[in-house]
CSV table of C-alpha atoms in Angstrom, one decimal:
chain,number,residue,atom,x,y,z
A,1343,MET,CA,164.8,27.8,-78.0
A,1344,ARG,CA,162.5,25.5,-75.1
A,1345,VAL,CA,160.7,25.6,-71.8
A,1346,ILE,CA,163.4,23.7,-69.4
A,1347,ALA,CA,161.1,22.8,-67.5
A,1348,GLY,CA,157.6,22.9,-65.5
A,1349,SER,CA,154.4,22.6,-66.9
A,1350,ALA,CA,155.3,23.1,-70.3
A,1351,ARG,CA,158.8,21.4,-70.3
A,1352,THR,CA,160.0,21.5,-74.2
A,1353,VAL,CA,157.3,23.7,-76.1
A,1354,PRO,CA,159.3,25.4,-77.9
A,1355,LEU,CA,159.2,29.0,-78.1
A,1356,ILE,CA,160.0,31.5,-81.3
A,1357,THR,CA,162.3,34.5,-81.0
A,1358,PRO,CA,162.6,37.8,-82.4
A,1359,THR,CA,165.5,37.7,-85.8
A,1360,GLY,CA,167.9,39.7,-86.2
A,1361,LEU,CA,170.1,41.7,-83.8
A,1362,GLU,CA,167.5,43.3,-81.6
A,1363,THR,CA,166.8,40.8,-79.1
A,1364,ARG,CA,169.5,38.0,-76.9
A,1365,PRO,CA,167.6,34.7,-76.1
A,1366,THR,CA,169.7,33.8,-73.2
A,1367,SER,CA,170.8,30.5,-73.6
A,1368,ASP,CA,169.2,27.2,-71.8
A,1369,ARG,CA,171.9,27.4,-69.3
A,1370,ILE,CA,172.6,30.9,-68.7
A,1371,LYS,CA,168.3,30.3,-68.7
A,1372,GLU,CA,168.4,26.7,-66.3
A,1373,THR,CA,171.3,28.5,-63.5
A,1374,LEU,CA,168.6,31.0,-62.9
A,1375,PHE,CA,165.9,29.3,-62.3
A,1376,ASN,CA,168.2,27.3,-60.1
A,1377,MET,CA,169.8,30.4,-58.1
A,1378,LEU,CA,165.1,31.1,-57.9
A,1379,GLN,CA,164.7,28.2,-56.7
A,1380,GLY,CA,161.5,28.7,-53.9
A,1381,TYR,CA,160.7,32.0,-55.2
A,1382,VAL,CA,159.2,31.6,-58.4
A,1383,GLU,CA,155.7,29.1,-56.9
A,1384,GLY,CA,153.4,31.4,-56.1
A,1385,ALA,CA,154.7,34.9,-57.2
A,1386,SER,CA,154.1,37.6,-59.3
A,1387,PHE,CA,156.5,38.2,-62.0
A,1388,LEU,CA,157.2,41.0,-64.4
A,1389,ASP,CA,159.8,40.6,-67.2
A,1390,LEU,CA,161.8,43.8,-68.4
A,1391,PHE,CA,162.9,44.2,-72.2
A,1392,ALA,CA,161.1,41.1,-73.0
A,1393,GLY,CA,161.9,40.2,-76.4
A,1394,SER,CA,160.9,36.5,-76.8
A,1395,GLY,CA,159.3,36.9,-73.4
A,1396,GLN,CA,160.8,32.9,-72.5
A,1397,ILE,CA,162.1,34.0,-69.2
A,1398,GLY,CA,158.9,35.1,-67.9
A,1399,VAL,CA,157.1,32.2,-69.3
A,1400,GLU,CA,160.8,29.9,-68.5
A,1401,ALA,CA,158.0,31.6,-64.8
A,1402,LEU,CA,154.7,31.0,-65.1
A,1403,SER,CA,156.0,27.1,-66.4
A,1404,ARG,CA,157.3,27.3,-63.5
A,1405,GLY,CA,154.6,27.7,-61.0
A,1406,ALA,CA,154.3,31.7,-61.1
A,1407,ASP,CA,151.6,32.4,-60.9
A,1408,PHE,CA,151.3,35.7,-63.5
A,1409,ALA,CA,153.2,36.9,-65.1
A,1410,ALA,CA,153.6,40.5,-66.9
A,1411,PHE,CA,156.1,42.0,-70.0
A,1412,ILE,CA,156.8,44.5,-71.2
A,1413,GLU,CA,158.7,45.5,-74.8
A,1414,LYS,CA,158.6,47.8,-77.3
A,1415,SER,CA,159.9,46.6,-80.6
A,1416,ASP,CA,156.3,45.1,-82.9
A,1417,GLU,CA,157.6,42.0,-83.5
A,1418,ALA,CA,159.4,40.6,-80.0
A,1419,VAL,CA,156.0,41.7,-78.7
A,1420,LYS,CA,153.9,39.6,-81.4
A,1421,CYS,CA,156.7,36.7,-80.4
A,1422,ILE,CA,155.6,37.1,-76.8
A,1423,LYS,CA,151.9,36.4,-77.6
A,1424,HIS,CA,152.3,33.7,-79.2
A,1425,ASN,CA,154.6,31.9,-77.1
A,1426,VAL,CA,152.1,33.2,-74.1
A,1427,ASN,CA,149.3,31.0,-76.1
A,1428,LYS,CA,152.0,28.3,-77.0
A,1429,THR,CA,152.8,27.3,-73.6
A,1430,LYS,CA,148.2,28.1,-72.7
A,1431,PHE,CA,149.5,30.5,-70.1
A,1432,THR,CA,147.3,33.8,-71.7
A,1433,ASP,CA,145.5,34.5,-68.9
A,1434,LYS,CA,148.0,34.3,-67.0
A,1435,ALA,CA,149.9,37.3,-68.4
A,1436,LEU,CA,149.6,40.7,-69.2
A,1437,VAL,CA,151.9,42.2,-72.7
A,1438,LEU,CA,152.0,45.5,-72.9
A,1439,LYS,CA,153.8,47.0,-76.0
A,1440,MET,CA,155.2,50.3,-74.2
A,1441,GLU,CA,159.1,51.5,-73.2
A,1442,VAL,CA,159.6,50.5,-69.9
A,1443,LEU,CA,159.5,53.3,-68.2
A,1444,SER,CA,156.3,54.1,-69.6
A,1445,GLY,CA,155.7,49.7,-68.6
A,1446,ILE,CA,156.3,50.3,-65.1
A,1447,ARG,CA,153.7,53.7,-64.7
A,1448,THR,CA,151.4,51.9,-66.1
A,1449,LEU,CA,151.5,48.9,-64.0
A,1450,GLU,CA,151.5,51.7,-60.6
A,1451,ILE,CA,148.0,52.6,-62.1
A,1452,GLU,CA,146.7,49.1,-62.8
A,1453,LYS,CA,148.2,48.5,-58.6
A,1454,LYS,CA,149.7,46.0,-59.9
A,1455,LYS,CA,153.4,44.2,-57.5
A,1456,PHE,CA,156.1,41.5,-58.2
A,1457,ASP,CA,157.8,39.0,-55.7
A,1458,ILE,CA,160.7,38.6,-59.1
A,1459,ILE,CA,161.7,41.6,-61.9
A,1460,PHE,CA,164.1,40.4,-64.2
A,1461,VAL,CA,165.1,43.6,-66.5
A,1462,ASP,CA,167.4,43.1,-70.1
A,1463,PRO,CA,168.6,46.0,-71.6
A,1464,PRO,CA,170.0,46.8,-74.4
A,1465,TYR,CA,173.7,45.9,-73.5
A,1466,GLY,CA,176.6,49.2,-73.0
A,1467,GLN,CA,173.9,51.9,-73.5
A,1468,GLY,CA,173.4,52.7,-69.7
A,1469,PHE,CA,169.7,51.8,-69.3
A,1470,GLU,CA,170.3,49.9,-66.1
A,1471,LYS,CA,170.9,52.2,-63.1
A,1472,SER,CA,167.4,54.3,-64.9
A,1473,ILE,CA,165.4,52.1,-64.4
A,1474,LEU,CA,166.4,50.6,-61.4
A,1475,ASN,CA,165.6,53.9,-59.6
A,1476,ALA,CA,162.2,54.0,-61.6
A,1477,LEU,CA,161.5,50.4,-59.6
A,1478,ILE,CA,163.2,52.0,-56.9
A,1479,ASP,CA,160.8,54.9,-57.1
A,1480,SER,CA,157.6,52.6,-58.0
A,1481,THR,CA,154.8,50.7,-56.2
A,1482,ILE,CA,155.1,48.1,-57.9
A,1483,LEU,CA,157.7,46.1,-55.7
A,1484,TYR,CA,156.6,43.8,-53.2
A,1485,GLU,CA,158.9,44.6,-49.5
A,1486,ASP,CA,161.2,41.4,-50.2
A,1487,ALA,CA,160.8,41.7,-53.6
A,1488,ILE,CA,163.8,40.5,-55.1
A,1489,ILE,CA,165.0,42.1,-58.9
A,1490,ILE,CA,167.3,40.5,-61.3
A,1491,VAL,CA,169.6,41.8,-64.0
A,1492,GLU,CA,170.6,40.8,-66.4
A,1493,ALA,CA,173.7,42.8,-67.8
A,1494,SER,CA,177.0,42.4,-69.9
A,1495,LYS,CA,180.6,41.2,-67.5
A,1496,ASN,CA,182.0,45.0,-67.2
A,1497,THR,CA,178.8,46.5,-66.4
A,1498,ASP,CA,179.4,49.4,-63.4
A,1499,PHE,CA,176.7,48.7,-60.4
A,1500,LEU,CA,179.1,51.1,-58.3
A,1501,TYR,CA,175.5,52.7,-57.6
A,1502,ILE,CA,174.2,49.9,-56.5
A,1503,ASN,CA,173.9,51.6,-52.5
A,1504,GLU,CA,173.3,54.5,-53.0
A,1505,LEU,CA,170.1,53.6,-54.4
A,1506,GLY,CA,168.9,51.8,-51.8
A,1507,LEU,CA,169.5,48.0,-53.2
A,1508,LYS,CA,172.3,46.3,-51.5
A,1509,ILE,CA,173.9,43.1,-54.2
A,1510,VAL,CA,172.8,39.3,-52.7
A,1511,LYS,CA,174.5,37.3,-55.7
A,1512,ASP,CA,176.6,38.1,-58.2
A,1513,LYS,CA,176.7,35.4,-60.9
A,1514,LEU,CA,179.2,36.1,-63.6
A,1515,TYR,CA,179.6,33.8,-66.6
A,1516,LYS,CA,181.4,33.9,-69.3
A,1517,ASN,CA,180.3,36.9,-71.0
A,1518,ASN,CA,177.8,38.4,-68.7
A,1519,ARG,CA,176.7,38.4,-65.3
A,1520,HIS,CA,173.2,38.3,-63.3
A,1521,LEU,CA,172.7,40.7,-60.6
A,1522,PHE,CA,170.4,40.0,-57.2
A,1523,LEU,CA,169.3,42.8,-55.6
A,1524,ARG,CA,167.2,43.8,-52.9
A,1525,LYS,CA,166.2,46.8,-51.4
């Protein structure tokens, strides 16, 4: 795993061992950032269920001004800190070791706001709706923020409209998808 583009291009990244995290493949990561072209530069980026932090690090490498990473796993947080250090983005990053809902509340208290929110919960556990609900009810989104949810291909998002969100794009891959949402 490596940074694909930008100021930290080709820097190798580490990932937690075991099956608790699913690192996003380079191909899917490249497709994601191609779709975000024009939004990342100068943005504040929030990486929820951050795992190794590779998505937030990629955003920083491509010109995001700031990235926050929320992850509860000790080993994953060590990887995020290592990757942020290795890419020399420590002054632009905030790593919170906590549950995502607690992290959202912490960011509210710290009066942080985000342009792009990347949500990558464990597949098949139904976290998406509660996280989206918490985001919509929070003060951490800029008015025109983009929320991207990575989920398994068969995840049900029929509730999106009742949350006050609209689907801007639904990019399907072989086994998963990226759902782009706005208020």
